[in-house]
CSV table of C-alpha atoms in Angstrom, one decimal:
chain,number,residue,atom,x,y,z
A,1463,MET,CA,-53.8,29.6,11.0
A,1464,ILE,CA,-51.9,27.8,14.0
A,1465,SER,CA,-48.1,28.3,14.8
A,1466,LYS,CA,-46.3,27.2,17.6
A,1467,GLN,CA,-47.0,30.4,19.6
A,1468,ASP,CA,-50.5,29.1,20.0
A,1469,LEU,CA,-49.2,25.8,21.5
A,1470,GLU,CA,-47.0,27.7,24.0
A,1471,ARG,CA,-49.8,29.7,25.4
A,1472,LEU,CA,-51.6,26.6,26.0
A,1473,LEU,CA,-48.7,24.6,27.4
A,1474,ALA,CA,-48.6,28.1,29.7
A,1475,ARG,CA,-52.0,27.5,31.3
A,1476,ASP,CA,-51.7,26.3,34.7
A,1477,GLY,CA,-54.7,23.5,35.9
A,1478,GLY,CA,-57.5,25.7,36.9
A,1479,GLU,CA,-60.5,24.5,39.4
A,1480,ALA,CA,-62.8,23.7,36.3
A,1481,PRO,CA,-61.9,20.9,34.3
A,1482,VAL,CA,-61.0,21.2,30.4
A,1483,LEU,CA,-63.0,19.8,27.7
A,1484,SER,CA,-60.2,19.7,24.9
A,1485,LEU,CA,-62.1,18.4,21.6
A,1486,TYR,CA,-60.2,17.5,18.1
A,1487,LEU,CA,-62.6,17.5,15.3
A,1488,ASP,CA,-62.2,16.2,11.6
A,1489,MET,CA,-64.0,18.6,9.7
A,1490,SER,CA,-63.0,17.3,5.9
A,1491,VAL,CA,-66.2,16.4,3.8
A,1492,ASN,CA,-66.7,12.3,3.2
A,1493,SER,CA,-67.5,10.7,-0.5
A,1494,ASP,CA,-71.2,12.3,-0.1
A,1495,ASN,CA,-69.5,15.7,0.4
A,1496,LYS,CA,-70.8,16.2,4.0
A,1497,ARG,CA,-68.7,16.5,7.3
A,1498,THR,CA,-69.7,14.2,10.0
A,1499,PHE,CA,-68.4,15.7,13.2
A,1500,GLY,CA,-71.8,16.6,14.4
A,1501,VAL,CA,-72.3,12.6,14.8
A,1502,PHE,CA,-69.2,12.7,16.7
A,1503,LEU,CA,-70.3,15.3,19.2
A,1504,ALA,CA,-73.6,13.6,19.5
A,1505,GLN,CA,-72.0,10.4,20.3
A,1506,LYS,CA,-69.7,11.7,22.7
A,1507,GLU,CA,-72.2,13.9,24.5
A,1508,SER,CA,-74.7,10.8,24.8
A,1509,GLN,CA,-72.3,8.6,26.6
A,1510,PHE,CA,-72.1,11.4,29.7
A,1511,ALA,CA,-75.6,11.6,29.9
A,1512,GLU,CA,-75.9,7.7,30.4
A,1513,PHE,CA,-74.3,7.4,33.5
A,1514,ASP,CA,-74.0,9.4,37.0
A,1515,SER,CA,-71.6,12.3,35.4
A,1516,HIS,CA,-71.9,14.4,38.7
A,1517,ARG,CA,-69.9,11.5,40.4
A,1518,ALA,CA,-66.8,11.6,37.9
A,1519,GLY,CA,-66.9,15.6,38.7
A,1520,TYR,CA,-68.4,16.9,35.2
A,1521,PRO,CA,-72.1,18.0,35.7
A,1522,VAL,CA,-74.2,17.0,32.8
A,1523,GLU,CA,-75.5,20.6,32.4
A,1524,ALA,CA,-72.3,22.1,32.7
A,1525,LEU,CA,-71.0,19.7,30.1
A,1526,GLY,CA,-74.1,20.3,27.9
A,1527,VAL,CA,-73.4,24.2,28.0
A,1528,ALA,CA,-69.7,23.4,26.6
A,1529,PHE,CA,-71.0,21.3,24.1
A,1530,ASP,CA,-73.3,24.2,23.2
A,1531,ARG,CA,-70.7,26.4,23.1
A,1532,VAL,CA,-68.7,24.3,20.5
A,1533,ARG,CA,-71.5,24.0,18.2
A,1534,ASP,CA,-72.2,27.9,18.2
A,1535,TRP,CA,-68.8,28.6,17.6
A,1536,ILE,CA,-68.3,26.4,14.4
A,1537,GLU,CA,-71.9,27.4,13.4
A,1538,ARG,CA,-70.3,31.1,13.5
A,1539,ASP,CA,-66.9,30.9,12.9
A,1540,PHE,CA,-66.0,28.0,10.9
A,1541,ASP,CA,-64.0,28.8,7.9
A,1542,GLU,CA,-65.2,26.0,5.4
A,1543,GLU,CA,-62.0,25.8,3.5
A,1544,ASN,CA,-60.4,24.2,6.8
A,1545,ARG,CA,-60.1,20.4,7.6
A,1546,ALA,CA,-59.8,20.7,11.2
A,1547,VAL,CA,-61.0,22.3,14.4
A,1548,VAL,CA,-59.8,22.1,17.9
A,1549,VAL,CA,-61.4,23.8,20.8
A,1550,PHE,CA,-60.7,24.3,24.4
A,1551,THR,CA,-63.3,25.0,26.9
A,1552,GLU,CA,-63.9,24.9,30.8
A,1553,ILE,CA,-66.4,22.7,31.7
A,1554,GLY,CA,-68.8,25.0,34.2
A,1555,GLY,CA,-66.1,27.8,33.6
A,1556,ASP,CA,-65.5,30.8,31.0
A,1557,TRP,CA,-62.1,30.0,29.5
A,1558,PHE,CA,-62.9,29.1,25.9
A,1559,GLU,CA,-60.6,29.0,22.6
A,1560,ALA,CA,-60.8,27.4,19.3
A,1561,LEU,CA,-58.2,27.0,16.4
A,1562,GLN,CA,-58.8,25.4,12.8
A,1563,PHE,CA,-56.5,24.6,10.3
A,1564,PRO,CA,-56.5,23.1,6.7
A,1565,VAL,CA,-55.5,19.8,7.6
A,1566,SER,CA,-57.1,16.8,9.6
A,1567,VAL,CA,-57.0,15.3,12.5
A,1568,GLN,CA,-58.7,12.4,14.0
A,1569,ASN,CA,-61.9,13.0,16.3
A,1570,ARG,CA,-60.8,12.9,19.7
A,1571,MET,CA,-62.1,14.0,23.0
A,1572,VAL,CA,-60.2,14.6,26.7
A,1573,ILE,CA,-61.4,16.1,29.7
A,1574,ASN,CA,-58.5,16.7,32.1
A,1575,ASP,CA,-57.4,19.6,34.3
A,1576,ARG,CA,-55.3,21.2,31.2
A,1577,PRO,CA,-55.7,21.6,27.7
A,1578,TYR,CA,-54.7,18.4,25.9
A,1579,ILE,CA,-52.3,19.2,23.2
A,1580,ALA,CA,-50.3,16.1,21.7
A,1581,PRO,CA,-52.4,15.8,18.5
A,1582,LEU,CA,-51.8,19.7,17.9
A,1583,ALA,CA,-48.1,19.2,18.5
A,1584,GLN,CA,-48.3,16.4,16.0
A,1585,VAL,CA,-49.6,18.7,13.7
A,1586,LEU,CA,-47.5,21.8,14.3
A,1587,GLU,CA,-44.1,19.3,14.4
A,1588,SER,CA,-45.3,17.7,11.1
A,1589,TYR,CA,-45.2,20.5,8.8
A,1590,GLN,CA,-42.2,22.9,7.8
A,1591,HIS,CA,-43.0,26.5,7.0
A,1592,HIS,CA,-41.7,27.0,3.6
A,1593,GLY,CA,-40.4,30.0,1.9
A,1594,VAL,CA,-40.9,29.8,-2.1
A,1595,VAL,CA,-38.6,31.6,-4.0
A,1596,LEU,CA,-39.4,32.1,-7.5
A,1597,VAL,CA,-36.8,34.4,-9.3
A,1598,ASP,CA,-35.8,35.4,-13.0
A,1599,ARG,CA,-33.5,38.2,-14.5
A,1600,GLU,CA,-36.2,40.8,-13.8
A,1601,HIS,CA,-38.5,39.8,-10.7
A,1602,VAL,CA,-39.1,38.0,-7.9
A,1603,ARG,CA,-41.6,36.3,-6.0
A,1604,ILE,CA,-42.0,35.3,-2.6
A,1605,LEU,CA,-44.3,32.6,-1.0
A,1606,SER,CA,-44.7,31.8,2.7
A,1607,VAL,CA,-46.7,28.6,2.5
A,1608,TYR,CA,-47.4,26.9,5.7
A,1609,LEU,CA,-49.7,23.5,6.3
A,1610,GLY,CA,-49.8,23.7,2.7
A,1611,THR,CA,-51.6,26.8,2.4
A,1612,LEU,CA,-50.3,30.1,1.2
A,1613,LEU,CA,-50.2,32.8,3.6
A,1614,ASP,CA,-48.5,35.6,2.4
A,1615,GLU,CA,-47.0,36.5,-1.2
A,1616,ILE,CA,-44.1,39.2,-1.6
A,1617,GLU,CA,-43.5,40.1,-5.3
A,1618,VAL,CA,-40.6,42.6,-6.4
A,1619,GLN,CA,-40.5,44.2,-10.1
A,1620,GLY,CA,-37.2,45.6,-11.2
A,1621,LYS,CA,-36.7,48.5,-12.9
A,1622,PRO,CA,-34.5,48.1,-16.1
A,1623,PHE,CA,-31.8,50.5,-16.8
A,1624,PRO,CA,-32.8,53.1,-19.9
A,1625,ALA,CA,-31.5,51.4,-22.9
A,1626,PRO,CA,-28.9,53.4,-25.0
A,1627,HIS,CA,-30.1,54.9,-28.4
A,1628,ASP,CA,-27.3,53.9,-29.9
A,1629,VAL,CA,-27.9,50.5,-30.0
A,1630,GLN,CA,-28.3,48.3,-33.4
A,1631,ALA,CA,-28.5,44.9,-34.4
A,1632,GLY,CA,-25.0,43.5,-34.5
A,1633,GLY,CA,-23.8,47.0,-34.4
A,1634,TYR,CA,-20.5,48.5,-32.5
A,1635,ALA,CA,-22.6,49.2,-29.4
A,1636,ALA,CA,-24.3,45.6,-29.0
A,1637,PRO,CA,-21.0,44.4,-26.8
A,1638,ARG,CA,-21.6,47.0,-24.5
A,1639,TYR,CA,-25.2,46.8,-24.4
A,1640,GLN,CA,-25.1,43.2,-23.2
A,1641,ARG,CA,-22.6,44.3,-20.5
A,1642,ARG,CA,-24.8,47.0,-19.6
A,1643,LYS,CA,-27.6,43.8,-19.1
A,1644,ARG,CA,-25.3,41.9,-17.2
A,1645,GLU,CA,-24.8,44.4,-14.6
A,1646,GLU,CA,-28.6,45.2,-14.6
A,1647,MET,CA,-28.9,41.4,-13.7
A,1648,ARG,CA,-26.5,41.8,-10.9
A,1649,HIS,CA,-28.0,44.7,-9.5
A,1650,PHE,CA,-31.4,43.1,-9.6
A,1651,PHE,CA,-30.1,39.8,-8.1
A,1652,ARG,CA,-28.4,41.7,-5.1
A,1653,GLU,CA,-31.8,43.2,-4.5
A,1654,PHE,CA,-33.6,40.6,-4.5
A,1655,ALA,CA,-31.3,38.7,-2.4
A,1656,LYS,CA,-31.8,41.5,0.1
A,1657,GLU,CA,-35.9,40.9,-0.4
A,1658,VAL,CA,-35.4,37.1,0.7
A,1659,GLU,CA,-33.1,38.1,3.8
A,1660,GLU,CA,-35.9,40.4,4.7
A,1661,PHE,CA,-38.7,37.4,4.3
A,1662,VAL,CA,-36.5,35.5,6.6
A,1663,ARG,CA,-36.0,37.6,9.2
A,1664,ARG,CA,-39.7,38.5,9.5
A,1665,TYR,CA,-41.3,35.3,8.6
A,1666,GLN,CA,-38.6,32.7,10.0
A,1667,PRO,CA,-39.6,29.9,7.6
A,1668,ASP,CA,-38.0,26.5,8.4
A,1669,ASP,CA,-36.6,26.3,5.0
A,1670,LEU,CA,-36.2,27.8,1.6
A,1671,VAL,CA,-37.2,26.8,-2.1
A,1672,LEU,CA,-35.4,28.3,-4.9
A,1673,LEU,CA,-37.5,28.2,-8.3
A,1674,GLY,CA,-36.6,29.1,-11.7
A,1675,THR,CA,-34.2,28.5,-14.8
A,1676,GLU,CA,-31.1,26.3,-13.7
A,1677,GLU,CA,-28.6,29.5,-15.0
A,1678,ASN,CA,-30.5,32.1,-13.4
A,1679,LEU,CA,-30.6,30.0,-9.9
A,1680,ALA,CA,-26.9,29.6,-10.3
A,1681,ARG,CA,-26.3,32.9,-10.6
A,1682,PHE,CA,-28.6,33.9,-8.0
A,1683,ARG,CA,-26.8,32.0,-5.4
A,1684,GLU,CA,-23.9,33.9,-5.6
A,1685,PHE,CA,-25.8,37.0,-3.9
A,1686,LEU,CA,-27.6,34.6,-1.1
A,1687,PRO,CA,-25.6,34.8,2.3
A,1688,GLU,CA,-24.4,31.1,3.3
A,1689,ARG,CA,-26.8,31.3,6.2
A,1690,LEU,CA,-29.7,31.8,3.7
A,1691,LEU,CA,-27.9,28.9,1.4
A,1692,GLU,CA,-28.0,26.5,4.4
A,1693,LEU,CA,-31.6,26.9,4.6
A,1694,VAL,CA,-31.9,26.0,0.7
A,1695,ALA,CA,-33.9,22.6,0.9
A,1696,TYR,CA,-34.7,22.0,-2.8
A,1697,SER,CA,-34.3,24.0,-6.2
A,1698,GLY,CA,-36.0,23.5,-9.4
A,1699,PRO,CA,-37.3,24.7,-12.5
A,1700,THR,CA,-40.6,26.6,-12.6
A,1701,ARG,CA,-41.6,29.9,-14.3
A,1702,VAL,CA,-41.5,32.8,-12.5
A,1703,ASP,CA,-45.4,33.9,-13.4
A,1704,GLU,CA,-46.7,30.1,-12.3
A,1705,PRO,CA,-50.0,30.1,-10.3
A,1706,ALA,CA,-49.0,29.7,-6.9
A,1707,SER,CA,-51.6,26.8,-6.7
A,1708,GLN,CA,-49.6,25.2,-9.5
A,1709,VAL,CA,-46.3,26.1,-7.5
A,1710,LEU,CA,-47.3,24.7,-4.3
A,1711,ALA,CA,-48.6,21.1,-6.4
A,1712,GLY,CA,-45.3,21.2,-8.0
A,1713,ILE,CA,-43.1,20.9,-5.2
A,1714,GLU,CA,-45.0,19.1,-3.0
A,1715,ALA,CA,-44.0,15.4,-4.1
A,1716,GLN,CA,-40.0,16.8,-3.4
A,1717,LEU,CA,-40.3,18.2,-0.4
A,1718,ASP,CA,-42.1,15.0,1.0
A,1719,ALA,CA,-39.2,12.7,-0.3
A,1720,GLU,CA,-37.1,15.2,1.2
A,1721,HIS,CA,-38.9,14.9,4.8
A,1722,SER,CA,-38.7,11.4,4.3
A,1723,ARG,CA,-34.8,11.0,3.6
A,1724,GLU,CA,-34.2,13.4,6.7
A,1725,THR,CA,-36.6,11.0,8.8
A,1726,GLU,CA,-35.0,7.9,7.3
A,1727,THR,CA,-31.4,9.7,8.4
A,1728,LEU,CA,-32.8,10.3,12.1
A,1729,ILE,CA,-34.0,6.6,12.5
A,1730,GLU,CA,-30.9,5.3,11.7
A,1731,LEU,CA,-28.8,7.5,14.0
A,1732,LEU,CA,-31.5,6.4,16.7
A,1733,HIS,CA,-30.9,2.9,15.8
A,1734,ASP,CA,-27.1,3.3,15.7
A,1735,ARG,CA,-26.9,5.1,19.0
A,1736,VAL,CA,-29.3,2.6,21.1
A,1737,GLN,CA,-26.8,-0.3,19.6
A,1738,GLN,CA,-24.2,1.5,21.1
A,1739,ASP,CA,-25.6,2.3,24.2
A,1740,TYR,CA,-24.9,6.1,23.4
A,1741,LEU,CA,-26.7,9.3,24.0
A,1742,ALA,CA,-29.9,7.8,23.1
A,1743,THR,CA,-33.2,5.9,25.0
A,1744,ALA,CA,-35.7,3.3,23.6
A,1745,GLY,CA,-39.0,2.6,24.9
A,1746,PHE,CA,-41.2,4.7,27.5
A,1747,GLU,CA,-39.6,3.8,30.7
A,1748,SER,CA,-36.0,5.5,29.8
A,1749,THR,CA,-37.3,8.2,27.2
A,1750,LEU,CA,-39.8,9.3,30.5
A,1751,THR,CA,-36.8,9.6,32.5
A,1752,ALA,CA,-34.9,11.3,30.3
A,1753,LEU,CA,-37.2,13.8,29.8
A,1754,GLN,CA,-37.7,14.2,33.5
A,1755,GLU,CA,-34.0,14.9,33.8
A,1756,GLY,CA,-34.1,17.6,30.9
A,1757,LYS,CA,-31.7,15.5,29.1
A,1758,VAL,CA,-33.4,15.1,25.7
A,1759,ASP,CA,-32.5,16.6,22.1
A,1760,THR,CA,-34.8,14.9,19.8
A,1761,LEU,CA,-37.9,13.0,21.0
A,1762,VAL,CA,-38.9,10.5,18.3
A,1763,ILE,CA,-42.3,8.9,18.8
A,1764,ALA,CA,-45.2,7.4,16.9
A,1765,ARG,CA,-47.9,9.2,15.7
A,1766,ASP,CA,-51.5,9.0,17.4
A,1767,GLN,CA,-50.4,6.5,20.0
A,1768,ASP,CA,-52.3,5.9,23.6
A,1769,ARG,CA,-50.3,5.0,26.4
A,1770,GLU,CA,-51.2,5.2,30.1
A,1771,GLY,CA,-48.8,5.2,33.2
A,1772,ALA,CA,-48.8,6.7,36.9
A,1773,ARG,CA,-47.3,9.5,38.6
A,1774,CYS,CA,-46.1,9.7,42.1
A,1775,ALA,CA,-48.5,11.7,44.4
A,1776,ARG,CA,-45.6,13.0,46.7
A,1777,CYS,CA,-42.6,13.7,44.3
A,1778,GLY,CA,-44.4,13.8,40.8
A,1779,PHE,CA,-42.3,11.6,38.8
A,1780,LEU,CA,-43.7,9.5,35.9
A,1781,PHE,CA,-43.9,6.1,35.4
A,1782,ALA,CA,-44.8,4.3,32.0
A,1783,ARG,CA,-46.4,1.5,33.2
A,1784,GLU,CA,-49.2,0.8,36.3
A,1785,THR,CA,-47.7,1.1,40.0
A,1786,ASP,CA,-49.3,1.4,43.2
A,1787,THR,CA,-46.0,2.9,44.9
A,1788,CYS,CA,-43.5,5.3,43.8
A,1789,PRO,CA,-39.8,3.1,44.1
A,1790,TYR,CA,-38.0,6.9,45.2
A,1791,ASP,CA,-40.0,7.6,47.8
A,1792,GLY,CA,-42.7,4.8,48.6
A,1793,ALA,CA,-45.7,7.1,48.3
A,1794,GLN,CA,-48.9,6.2,46.3
A,1795,THR,CA,-49.2,6.9,42.5
A,1796,VAL,CA,-51.7,8.1,40.4
A,1797,PRO,CA,-52.9,5.4,37.9
A,1798,GLY,CA,-54.1,6.6,34.5
A,1799,ILE,CA,-51.8,9.3,33.5
A,1800,ASP,CA,-51.5,9.9,29.4
A,1801,VAL,CA,-47.9,9.5,29.2
A,1802,VAL,CA,-47.8,10.5,25.6
A,1803,GLU,CA,-49.2,13.4,26.4
A,1804,GLU,CA,-46.6,14.2,29.5
A,1805,ALA,CA,-43.6,13.4,27.1
A,1806,VAL,CA,-44.7,15.6,24.4
A,1807,ARG,CA,-45.6,18.4,26.9
A,1808,MET,CA,-41.9,18.1,28.6
A,1809,ALA,CA,-40.2,18.1,25.3
A,1810,GLU,CA,-41.6,20.8,24.0
A,1811,ALA,CA,-41.2,22.5,27.4
A,1812,GLN,CA,-37.5,21.8,27.2
A,1813,GLY,CA,-37.3,23.2,23.5
A,1814,ALA,CA,-36.3,19.6,22.2
A,1815,GLU,CA,-37.0,18.5,18.7
A,1816,ILE,CA,-40.0,16.5,18.3
A,1817,GLU,CA,-40.0,13.9,15.4
A,1818,PHE,CA,-43.6,12.2,15.1
A,1819,VAL,CA,-43.2,8.8,12.5
A,1820,ASN,CA,-44.8,6.1,11.9
A,1821,ALA,CA,-45.5,3.7,14.2
A,1822,SER,CA,-43.6,0.7,12.1
A,1823,ALA,CA,-40.5,3.2,12.2
A,1824,VAL,CA,-40.0,2.8,16.2
A,1825,SER,CA,-41.6,-0.4,16.7
A,1826,ASP,CA,-38.2,-1.9,18.0
A,1827,PHE,CA,-38.2,1.0,20.4
A,1828,ARG,CA,-41.8,0.2,21.6
A,1829,GLY,CA,-43.5,3.6,20.0
A,1830,VAL,CA,-40.7,5.8,21.3
A,1831,GLY,CA,-37.1,6.8,21.7
A,1832,ALA,CA,-34.9,10.1,22.1
A,1833,LEU,CA,-31.5,11.1,21.4
A,1834,LEU,CA,-30.0,12.8,24.4
A,1835,ARG,CA,-27.8,16.0,25.0
A,1836,PHE,CA,-25.7,14.5,27.6
């Protein structure tokens, strides 16, 4: 399963002497229950065979070897439960890395001096890691859920207090027994809360989902520290022994709705700040400038878009438009720079939040905007 650590490792890889082939492959099945990634690979490989790729710096033989390595890896290591593969491999070099995960991506091929990471960042930033807690008075289940997939499950069963021998229905000991059961419940909930704390420490989920009866959840919340309560994104009724697949299906709509509300709030804040000209940018030109100055707190960018600009060959400054010379030092610029990739790289490297949204949500901003730190 992919993680932010994978992205950080790829970001840290400097450009080497050998160009890097980055391949994003949609491995989902079509209506005929077939995968069509092979057609995409064949089309891309044939395009390079049809022209003088030696002149472009990508020898046909070395590129063919890279494609063969990709096909070999898929045949040998691809898990058919997944719906996407991302492969990075040097053309004419030794480095090779492949990732697979259960959500689909658009087919895409890029050759550059570094791994092309924007689509991978889009997947990672678009899905939350959920901790799903199912609790009743005697046991708790904690599910680690990411990319719609169950990664791990922890279950703890409370050990009931021994029942007194003198309890009779309606007898004199019944009230004492009920007090004993309430004490037992509080003991269990206290222990279950510690289990949730340990889960959060180990797994670092983005949020928590609490599931159980309304009464049990209300009492269980009393034992959760404030910092865990702040992580709770949704609470609802579910049996604690519900199969994990049904649990995930049952909360999917609620979590999607919550994410949509958060995105709408973010877009509204960006609109307000842009209108007030207060700690915000709109459009690639001003957003790239803010990123290069380290000012961006949250980058808001449309999904799956392409945008080319230029980079100064001397000072390295990025421009969201094609320009022959740098206005700062007069040096020549390098055209054809993927400024979406560069914006995502800078935001990730600086620890800024990134929100990938529908293109319509940022159409007023020409595809991108940002909330600034200062």
